[in-house]
PDB file of C-alpha atoms in Angstrom:
ATOM      1  CA  MET A   1     101.807  35.219 -39.767  1.00  0.00           C
ATOM      2  CA  HIS A   2     104.963  32.737 -38.503  1.00  0.00           C
ATOM      3  CA  PHE A   3     106.467  32.667 -42.024  1.00  0.00           C
ATOM      4  CA  LYS A   4     109.269  30.249 -39.776  1.00  0.00           C
ATOM      5  CA  GLY A   5     107.610  27.415 -41.227  1.00  0.00           C
ATOM      6  CA  LEU A   6     107.069  28.111 -45.188  1.00  0.00           C
ATOM      7  CA  ALA A   7     111.177  28.046 -44.987  1.00  0.00           C
ATOM      8  CA  LYS A   8     111.348  25.157 -43.431  1.00  0.00           C
ATOM      9  CA  ARG A   9     112.337  21.950 -46.401  1.00  0.00           C
ATOM     10  CA  THR A  10     110.046  18.767 -46.174  1.00  0.00           C
ATOM     11  CA  LYS A  11     111.471  15.442 -44.579  1.00  0.00           C
ATOM     12  CA  GLU A  12     109.658  13.043 -46.422  1.00  0.00           C
ATOM     13  CA  THR A  13     110.120  12.005 -49.943  1.00  0.00           C
ATOM     14  CA  LYS A  14     107.811  12.082 -52.801  1.00  0.00           C
ATOM     15  CA  THR A  15     107.681  10.951 -56.570  1.00  0.00           C
ATOM     16  CA  THR A  16     105.440  12.357 -58.842  1.00  0.00           C
ATOM     17  CA  ILE A  17     103.220   9.701 -61.572  1.00  0.00           C
ATOM     18  CA  GLN A  18     106.277   9.244 -63.880  1.00  0.00           C
ATOM     19  CA  GLY A  19     108.951   7.638 -60.767  1.00  0.00           C
ATOM     20  CA  LYS A  20     110.769  10.830 -60.698  1.00  0.00           C
ATOM     21  CA  PHE A  21     111.735  12.109 -57.050  1.00  0.00           C
ATOM     22  CA  GLN A  22     108.817  15.119 -55.953  1.00  0.00           C
ATOM     23  CA  SER A  23     110.918  18.572 -54.842  1.00  0.00           C
ATOM     24  CA  LYS A  24     111.325  19.254 -51.633  1.00  0.00           C
ATOM     25  CA  LYS A  25     110.967  22.709 -52.316  1.00  0.00           C
ATOM     26  CA  ARG A  26     110.279  25.518 -49.895  1.00  0.00           C
ATOM     27  CA  PHE A  27     108.809  29.575 -49.830  1.00  0.00           C
ATOM     28  CA  GLY A  28     111.935  30.088 -48.391  1.00  0.00           C
ATOM     29  CA  LYS A  29     113.239  32.136 -51.779  1.00  0.00           C
ATOM     30  CA  SER A  30     110.507  33.932 -52.376  1.00  0.00           C
ATOM     31  CA  ILE A  31     109.579  34.900 -48.708  1.00  0.00           C
ATOM     32  CA  GLY A  32     113.273  36.609 -48.333  1.00  0.00           C
ATOM     33  CA  ASN A  33     112.726  38.127 -51.489  1.00  0.00           C
ATOM     34  CA  HIS A  34     108.769  39.950 -50.253  1.00  0.00           C
ATOM     35  CA  ALA A  35     110.463  40.635 -46.768  1.00  0.00           C
ATOM     36  CA  PRO A  36     107.030  40.992 -45.082  1.00  0.00           C
ATOM     37  CA  ALA A  37     108.586  42.105 -41.873  1.00  0.00           C
ATOM     38  CA  MET A  38     111.041  44.323 -43.508  1.00  0.00           C
ATOM     39  CA  LEU A  39     108.170  45.948 -45.646  1.00  0.00           C
ATOM     40  CA  VAL A  40     105.488  46.892 -42.068  1.00  0.00           C
ATOM     41  CA  GLU A  41     108.953  47.902 -40.312  1.00  0.00           C
ATOM     42  CA  ILE A  42     109.226  50.737 -43.345  1.00  0.00           C
ATOM     43  CA  ILE A  43     105.410  51.438 -43.349  1.00  0.00           C
ATOM     44  CA  HIS A  44     105.591  51.520 -39.588  1.00  0.00           C
ATOM     45  CA  GLN A  45     108.879  54.095 -39.963  1.00  0.00           C
ATOM     46  CA  LYS A  46     106.651  56.140 -42.588  1.00  0.00           C
ATOM     47  CA  LEU A  47     103.545  56.137 -40.852  1.00  0.00           C
ATOM     48  CA  GLY A  48     106.063  57.529 -37.382  1.00  0.00           C
ATOM     49  CA  TYR A  49     106.229  61.143 -38.897  1.00  0.00           C
ATOM     50  CA  THR A  50     102.734  61.535 -38.758  1.00  0.00           C
ATOM     51  CA  LYS A  51     102.154  60.001 -35.607  1.00  0.00           C
ATOM     52  CA  GLN A  52     100.001  57.340 -36.856  1.00  0.00           C
ATOM     53  CA  THR A  53     100.635  53.655 -35.750  1.00  0.00           C
ATOM     54  CA  ILE A  54      99.917  50.337 -37.440  1.00  0.00           C
ATOM     55  CA  GLN A  55      97.173  48.087 -35.864  1.00  0.00           C
ATOM     56  CA  LYS A  56      99.196  44.526 -36.082  1.00  0.00           C
ATOM     57  CA  VAL A  57      95.777  41.293 -35.742  1.00  0.00           C
ATOM     58  CA  ASN A  58      97.248  37.620 -33.732  1.00  0.00           C
ATOM     59  CA  THR A  59      96.774  35.985 -36.403  1.00  0.00           C
ATOM     60  CA  ILE A  60      96.554  32.474 -34.451  1.00  0.00           C
ATOM     61  CA  THR A  61      93.708  33.526 -32.405  1.00  0.00           C
ATOM     62  CA  PHE A  62      91.697  35.780 -35.083  1.00  0.00           C
ATOM     63  CA  ARG A  63      91.685  33.315 -38.023  1.00  0.00           C
ATOM     64  CA  ALA A  64      90.107  35.191 -40.497  1.00  0.00           C
ATOM     65  CA  SER A  65      90.742  33.153 -42.820  1.00  0.00           C
ATOM     66  CA  GLN A  66      88.570  30.360 -41.383  1.00  0.00           C
ATOM     67  CA  TYR A  67      85.990  32.778 -39.757  1.00  0.00           C
ATOM     68  CA  ASN A  68      82.584  32.683 -41.694  1.00  0.00           C
ATOM     69  CA  HIS A  69      80.099  35.430 -40.095  1.00  0.00           C
ATOM     70  CA  VAL A  70      76.264  33.409 -40.951  1.00  0.00           C
ATOM     71  CA  THR A  71      77.078  30.813 -40.198  1.00  0.00           C
ATOM     72  CA  ASP A  72      79.256  31.699 -36.689  1.00  0.00           C
ATOM     73  CA  ARG A  73      82.000  28.942 -36.887  1.00  0.00           C
ATOM     74  CA  TYR A  74      85.449  28.502 -38.364  1.00  0.00           C
ATOM     75  CA  GLU A  75      85.860  26.324 -41.119  1.00  0.00           C
ATOM     76  CA  LYS A  76      89.235  25.377 -41.542  1.00  0.00           C
ATOM     77  CA  GLU A  77      90.259  25.495 -46.128  1.00  0.00           C
ATOM     78  CA  LYS A  78      92.946  24.268 -47.663  1.00  0.00           C
ATOM     79  CA  LEU A  79      95.169  26.787 -48.719  1.00  0.00           C
ATOM     80  CA  HIS A  80      94.623  26.350 -52.654  1.00  0.00           C
ATOM     81  CA  GLN A  81      91.291  27.188 -52.341  1.00  0.00           C
ATOM     82  CA  ARG A  82      91.063  30.977 -53.420  1.00  0.00           C
ATOM     83  CA  TRP A  83      86.750  30.683 -53.156  1.00  0.00           C
ATOM     84  CA  ARG A  84      84.482  30.429 -49.797  1.00  0.00           C
ATOM     85  CA  GLN A  85      81.200  29.940 -49.864  1.00  0.00           C
ATOM     86  CA  ILE A  86      79.728  32.358 -47.336  1.00  0.00           C
ATOM     87  CA  GLY A  87      76.082  31.547 -47.307  1.00  0.00           C
ATOM     88  CA  SER A  88      74.317  31.322 -50.901  1.00  0.00           C
ATOM     89  CA  HIS A  89      76.840  33.592 -52.160  1.00  0.00           C
ATOM     90  CA  LEU A  90      80.663  32.907 -53.327  1.00  0.00           C
ATOM     91  CA  VAL A  91      83.458  35.204 -52.084  1.00  0.00           C
ATOM     92  CA  GLN A  92      87.029  35.581 -52.679  1.00  0.00           C
ATOM     93  CA  ARG A  93      89.450  34.472 -49.687  1.00  0.00           C
ATOM     94  CA  ASP A  94      91.434  36.800 -49.246  1.00  0.00           C
ATOM     95  CA  LEU A  95      89.090  40.135 -49.687  1.00  0.00           C
ATOM     96  CA  TYR A  96      86.705  38.070 -47.595  1.00  0.00           C
ATOM     97  CA  SER A  97      89.090  38.227 -44.492  1.00  0.00           C
ATOM     98  CA  ALA A  98      89.581  42.439 -45.190  1.00  0.00           C
ATOM     99  CA  PHE A  99      86.459  41.768 -44.988  1.00  0.00           C
ATOM    100  CA  LEU A 100      86.374  40.258 -41.322  1.00  0.00           C
ATOM    101  CA  LEU A 101      89.137  42.285 -40.339  1.00  0.00           C
ATOM    102  CA  MET A 102      87.096  45.780 -40.991  1.00  0.00           C
ATOM    103  CA  ASN A 103      84.735  44.795 -38.787  1.00  0.00           C
ATOM    104  CA  SER A 104      86.553  43.586 -36.253  1.00  0.00           C
ATOM    105  CA  ASP A 105      86.537  44.298 -32.486  1.00  0.00           C
ATOM    106  CA  PRO A 106      88.510  47.492 -31.844  1.00  0.00           C
ATOM    107  CA  ASN A 107      90.417  45.343 -29.504  1.00  0.00           C
ATOM    108  CA  LEU A 108      91.087  43.087 -32.726  1.00  0.00           C
ATOM    109  CA  GLN A 109      90.484  39.922 -31.246  1.00  0.00           C
ATOM    110  CA  GLN A 110      87.812  38.794 -32.963  1.00  0.00           C
ATOM    111  CA  THR A 111      85.025  39.918 -35.591  1.00  0.00           C
ATOM    112  CA  ASN A 112      82.022  41.474 -34.848  1.00  0.00           C
ATOM    113  CA  GLN A 113      79.600  39.683 -36.675  1.00  0.00           C
ATOM    114  CA  ASP A 114      76.920  42.829 -36.219  1.00  0.00           C
ATOM    115  CA  LEU A 115      78.397  44.897 -38.076  1.00  0.00           C
ATOM    116  CA  CYS A 116      79.576  41.899 -40.870  1.00  0.00           C
ATOM    117  CA  ASN A 117      76.110  41.754 -40.592  1.00  0.00           C
ATOM    118  CA  LYS A 118      75.292  44.884 -41.931  1.00  0.00           C
ATOM    119  CA  THR A 119      77.933  45.533 -44.627  1.00  0.00           C
ATOM    120  CA  PHE A 120      77.840  42.353 -46.083  1.00  0.00           C
ATOM    121  CA  THR A 121      76.071  43.308 -48.498  1.00  0.00           C
ATOM    122  CA  THR A 122      77.605  46.360 -49.609  1.00  0.00           C
ATOM    123  CA  PHE A 123      81.257  43.919 -49.897  1.00  0.00           C
ATOM    124  CA  LEU A 124      79.410  42.147 -51.359  1.00  0.00           C
ATOM    125  CA  GLU A 125      78.208  44.380 -54.578  1.00  0.00           C
ATOM    126  CA  LEU A 126      81.960  45.725 -54.427  1.00  0.00           C
ATOM    127  CA  HIS A 127      83.436  42.450 -54.373  1.00  0.00           C
ATOM    128  CA  ASN A 128      81.827  41.745 -57.107  1.00  0.00           C
ATOM    129  CA  GLN A 129      81.874  44.844 -58.935  1.00  0.00           C
ATOM    130  CA  HIS A 130      85.610  44.228 -59.054  1.00  0.00           C
ATOM    131  CA  ILE A 131      86.087  40.475 -59.589  1.00  0.00           C
ATOM    132  CA  GLU A 132      84.069  41.931 -62.552  1.00  0.00           C
ATOM    133  CA  ASP A 133      86.142  44.714 -62.800  1.00  0.00           C
ATOM    134  CA  LEU A 134      89.962  42.205 -63.292  1.00  0.00           C
ATOM    135  CA  LYS A 135      88.343  40.502 -65.139  1.00  0.00           C
ATOM    136  CA  GLN A 136      87.260  42.741 -68.142  1.00  0.00           C
ATOM    137  CA  VAL A 137      91.271  43.579 -68.133  1.00  0.00           C
ATOM    138  CA  LYS A 138      92.899  41.705 -70.683  1.00  0.00           C
ATOM    139  CA  LYS A 139      96.175  41.216 -68.835  1.00  0.00           C
ATOM    140  CA  THR A 140      96.788  37.425 -67.027  1.00  0.00           C
ATOM    141  CA  PHE A 141      96.780  37.256 -63.263  1.00  0.00           C
ATOM    142  CA  PRO A 142      98.230  34.914 -60.566  1.00  0.00           C
ATOM    143  CA  LEU A 143      96.803  32.382 -60.372  1.00  0.00           C
ATOM    144  CA  SER A 144      97.344  32.566 -56.549  1.00  0.00           C
ATOM    145  CA  MET A 145      94.831  35.200 -56.732  1.00  0.00           C
ATOM    146  CA  GLY A 146      92.214  32.382 -58.244  1.00  0.00           C
ATOM    147  CA  ILE A 147      90.930  34.660 -60.969  1.00  0.00           C
ATOM    148  CA  GLN A 148      91.467  32.388 -63.941  1.00  0.00           C
ATOM    149  CA  GLN A 149      89.371  29.376 -61.648  1.00  0.00           C
ATOM    150  CA  ILE A 150      86.322  31.233 -61.579  1.00  0.00           C
ATOM    151  CA  LYS A 151      84.187  31.774 -65.195  1.00  0.00           C
TER     152      LYS A 151
END
């Protein structure tokens, strides 16, 4: 993912319902705090000790967050929508993206649809079990996980 665009400040000035100016806030500070490139480099260095490598996916061509293996189409979703309708099932978006990456072709260019169809029922069972386990824990989760949105 290209983080440079997230660090840019918005150009248009908007106002709230009360008439106050909306903040032109950007993700730059939080990206700097989490430093994804440094994390990847640290993991790459540690894997080098055991003669392993990181497999990098081209997010522009793969588009795991948009693909639906049931319909075999790319369906663009808004960033705030944390849950997706896959067939007749409601699935957490990030977990589904990980499922698609797990079931990709060896060249990491696209998802293997046959492999997805074979492993989807197991994924659904584990997904639903994990979501229920998270709901049982009495901690509060960040809204970005989307756990509080589903009851």
